[in-house]
C-alpha positions as semicolon CSV with decimal commas, in nm:
position;residue;x (nm);y (nm);z (nm)
1;M;9,929;12,519;0,721
2;S;9,937;12,526;1,101
3;Y;9,807;12,237;1,306
4;S;9,505;12,435;1,428
5;H;9,407;12,532;1,074
6;H;9,454;12,176;0,956
7;Q;9,214;12,067;1,231
8;L;8,962;12,328;1,118
9;M;8,979;12,215;0,754
10;T;8,939;11,855;0,869
11;A;8,630;11,950;1,071
12;L;8,480;12,137;0,775
13;D;8,540;11,840;0,544
14;A;8,376;11,614;0,802
15;L;8,082;11,857;0,813
16;D;8,037;11,819;0,437
17;R;8,036;11,441;0,468
18;A;7,794;11,439;0,762
19;F;7,539;11,652;0,574
20;A;7,581;11,479;0,240
21;G;7,278;11,263;0,313
22;E;7,043;11,561;0,335
23;E;6,832;11,504;0,026
24;P;6,673;11,776;-0,188
25;F;6,306;11,844;-0,116
26;P;6,038;12,069;-0,267
27;V;6,107;12,408;-0,109
28;Q;5,807;12,635;-0,061
29;G;5,830;12,991;0,059
30;C;5,738;13,354;0,018
31;T;5,640;13,401;-0,347
32;F;5,661;13,778;-0,308
33;C;6,036;13,755;-0,244
34;Y;6,113;13,441;-0,445
35;G;5,995;13,339;-0,788
36;E;5,937;12,986;-0,910
37;Q;6,290;12,969;-1,048
38;H;6,435;13,052;-0,706
39;L;6,229;12,788;-0,529
40;A;6,321;12,536;-0,796
41;E;6,688;12,619;-0,748
42;L;6,662;12,565;-0,372
43;S;6,483;12,236;-0,438
44;G;6,762;12,105;-0,660
45;P;7,116;11,972;-0,606
46;L;7,308;12,150;-0,334
47;H;7,612;12,228;-0,546
48;L;7,395;12,402;-0,808
49;I;7,245;12,650;-0,561
50;S;7,410;12,987;-0,617
51;D;7,609;13,160;-0,343
52;G;7,368;13,451;-0,364
53;M;7,070;13,226;-0,297
54;V;7,243;13,064;0,001
55;T;7,316;13,410;0,139
56;S;6,957;13,517;0,088
57;V;6,823;13,220;0,283
58;A;7,061;13,293;0,569
59;M;6,950;13,656;0,583
60;K;6,573;13,620;0,547
61;T;6,353;13,559;0,849
62;P;6,246;13,196;0,901
63;S;5,883;13,288;0,828
64;H;5,977;13,318;0,460
65;W;5,990;12,939;0,438
66;D;5,736;12,663;0,493
67;D;6,006;12,444;0,652
68;F;6,291;12,670;0,755
69;P;6,469;12,418;0,985
70;R;6,496;12,160;0,706
71;L;6,608;12,416;0,449
72;F;6,870;12,570;0,676
73;R;6,992;12,224;0,778
74;R;7,041;12,125;0,415
75;L;7,231;12,446;0,340
76;T;7,445;12,429;0,655
77;P;7,770;12,319;0,485
78;R;7,728;12,593;0,225
79;I;7,682;12,847;0,505
80;I;7,928;12,739;0,773
81;R;8,241;12,691;0,561
82;P;8,238;13,047;0,419
83;V;8,137;13,184;0,758
84;V;8,440;13,045;0,942
85;T;8,676;13,135;0,656
86;G;8,555;13,494;0,650
87;Q;8,393;13,470;0,306
88;F;8,025;13,489;0,397
89;H;7,907;13,847;0,402
90;V;7,634;13,808;0,662
91;D;7,656;13,925;1,023
92;E;7,790;13,639;1,235
93;N;7,541;13,727;1,508
94;L;7,261;13,667;1,258
95;I;7,404;13,328;1,165
96;A;7,413;13,235;1,533
97;S;7,049;13,330;1,575
98;R;6,949;13,143;1,260
99;L;7,120;12,829;1,392
100;L;6,909;12,853;1,706
101;E;6,593;12,916;1,505
102;A;6,673;12,608;1,298
103;G;6,710;12,405;1,619
104;W;7,054;12,272;1,529
105;T;7,109;12,100;1,865
106;T;6,800;11,884;1,798
107;W;6,924;11,757;1,463
108;D;7,035;11,397;1,425
109;E;7,342;11,331;1,635
110;P;7,596;11,300;1,350
111;L;7,489;11,640;1,215
112;A;7,492;11,821;1,549
113;D;7,822;11,659;1,646
114;A;7,981;11,767;1,318
115;L;7,883;12,126;1,394
116;R;8,017;12,101;1,749
117;D;8,347;11,978;1,606
118;V;8,361;12,284;1,382
119;W;8,314;12,516;1,681
120;S;8,584;12,329;1,872
121;A;8,827;12,358;1,582
122;W;8,739;12,711;1,472
123;W;8,808;12,869;1,812
124;P;9,171;12,756;1,856
125;A;9,241;12,826;1,489
126;T;9,119;13,181;1,552
127;L;9,320;13,222;1,871
128;H;9,639;13,114;1,695
129;T;9,600;13,354;1,401
130;H;9,609;13,732;1,415
131;P;9,453;13,892;1,231
132;S;9,197;13,618;1,175
133;P;8,953;13,586;0,882
134;V;8,667;13,671;1,118
135;P;8,717;13,929;1,395
136;I;8,752;13,776;1,739
137;R;8,436;13,929;1,882
138;E;8,219;13,795;1,600
139;T;8,371;13,448;1,629
140;L;8,317;13,444;2,005
141;S;7,960;13,570;1,967
142;L;7,864;13,304;1,715
143;I;7,998;13,007;1,906
144;T;7,870;13,142;2,239
145;V;7,515;13,195;2,116
146;A;7,512;12,870;1,919
147;T;7,628;12,665;2,219
148;N;7,460;12,879;2,487
149;T;7,780;12,890;2,685
150;L;8,068;13,136;2,710
151;R;8,300;13,022;2,986
152;P;8,454;12,718;2,812
153;W;8,565;12,938;2,523
154;L;8,711;13,194;2,763
155;D;8,893;12,920;2,953
156;M;9,048;12,801;2,627
157;W;9,160;13,157;2,560
158;T;9,312;13,180;2,909
159;A;9,515;12,869;2,838
160;T;9,636;12,997;2,500
161;R;9,926;13,224;2,587
162;T;10,056;13,321;2,246
163;P;10,121;13,659;2,079
164;A;9,820;13,601;1,852
165;A;9,587;13,527;2,143
166;D;9,711;13,836;2,330
167;A;9,664;14,052;2,022
168;H;9,306;13,924;1,994
169;L;9,257;14,008;2,360
170;A;9,366;14,365;2,303
171;D;9,131;14,387;2,004
172;L;8,837;14,258;2,206
173;I;8,899;14,501;2,490
174;D;8,928;14,790;2,250
175;D;8,597;14,687;2,097
176;V;8,385;14,622;2,407
177;M;8,525;14,914;2,605
178;F;8,394;15,169;2,357
179;E;8,140;15,374;2,555
180;F;8,158;15,098;2,822
181;E;7,954;14,855;2,613
182;I;8,101;14,580;2,828
183;T;7,861;14,681;3,108
184;D;7,565;14,561;2,902
185;L;7,706;14,330;2,637
186;R;7,468;14,101;2,453
187;M;7,547;13,847;2,184
188;G;7,331;13,721;1,902
189;F;7,116;13,906;1,652
190;H;6,827;13,893;1,898
191;D;7,049;13,953;2,205
192;E;7,007;13,591;2,312
193;Y;7,312;13,579;2,538
194;H;7,391;13,842;2,803
195;A;7,769;13,815;2,831
196;T;7,858;14,102;3,064
197;A;7,898;13,921;3,396
198;E;8,117;13,636;3,266
199;L;8,321;13,839;3,022
200;L;8,389;14,132;3,253
201;D;8,492;13,903;3,538
202;W;8,727;13,718;3,302
203;L;8,884;14,037;3,173
204;L;8,943;14,174;3,522
205;T;9,072;13,852;3,676
206;D;9,194;13,573;3,447
207;T;9,363;13,788;3,184
208;R;9,427;14,124;3,351
209;D;9,803;14,067;3,348
210;R;9,809;14,009;2,972
211;V;9,708;14,350;2,844
212;A;9,810;14,703;2,937
213;D;9,489;14,901;2,909
214;A;9,417;15,164;3,173
215;R;9,047;15,158;3,087
216;L;9,019;14,829;3,276
217;D;9,106;15,020;3,595
218;D;8,830;15,276;3,550
219;P;8,642;15,320;3,883
220;Y;8,306;15,296;3,707
221;L;8,399;14,961;3,554
222;L;8,538;14,823;3,879
223;A;8,224;14,929;4,067
224;H;8,010;14,759;3,806
225;H;8,217;14,443;3,845
226;R;8,177;14,444;4,223
227;T;7,802;14,493;4,191
228;A;7,774;14,209;3,942
229;G;7,977;13,987;4,173
230;R;7,745;14,057;4,466
231;R;7,446;13,966;4,251
232;R;7,607;13,635;4,155
233;D;7,694;13,553;4,515
234;S;7,353;13,645;4,662
235;P;7,118;13,348;4,723
236;D;6,805;13,335;4,509
237;T;6,523;13,431;4,741
238;R;6,243;13,395;4,495
């Protein structure tokens, strides 16, 4: 096991320990979608809740539950570990949005810090492994939306000059350049984070020498980049 993957496993184990104190509680929710046996299962010991039920909670809208933040918080270790290991078959953008809807940054400090440590370990583990369990774009989207910041993760990528990181870079470009999606790229299930300005500037400046892709020299793309740069540099006159 590589050092970065060891750090990720350590962070996931710490996540389990941090959330171990989240006690069961009587879960109430949509009785049209969930029968009494389902609600009883969610109200019982965490390890006895089926994978299918955990997946269902992650997919359903928060309005299905009387106390969605508490329920999602309790299930967090059962959600995050399979997510980062590529074994949770739910759109990563949806998981990012659910984390925001659950208000994860407002949770007790040990819980929120344990999640932050997972993000900080998951990203380098991803950059050092190609192919990775979760595609690079989905990983970047989840941690960007969850933390409401993109640039620190890009800076870490800039500093990681390895064949795996460069292969991920080529994959990302191939993805976001399809039909010039990069010119209006949003992350999160509800498009919470507009990533175009930061990501395009990074691709055309910080990492341009690391990938041979003529599409990055397209006049339309370069014009869009110049326009975005002028908008950033213009003073706010409101």
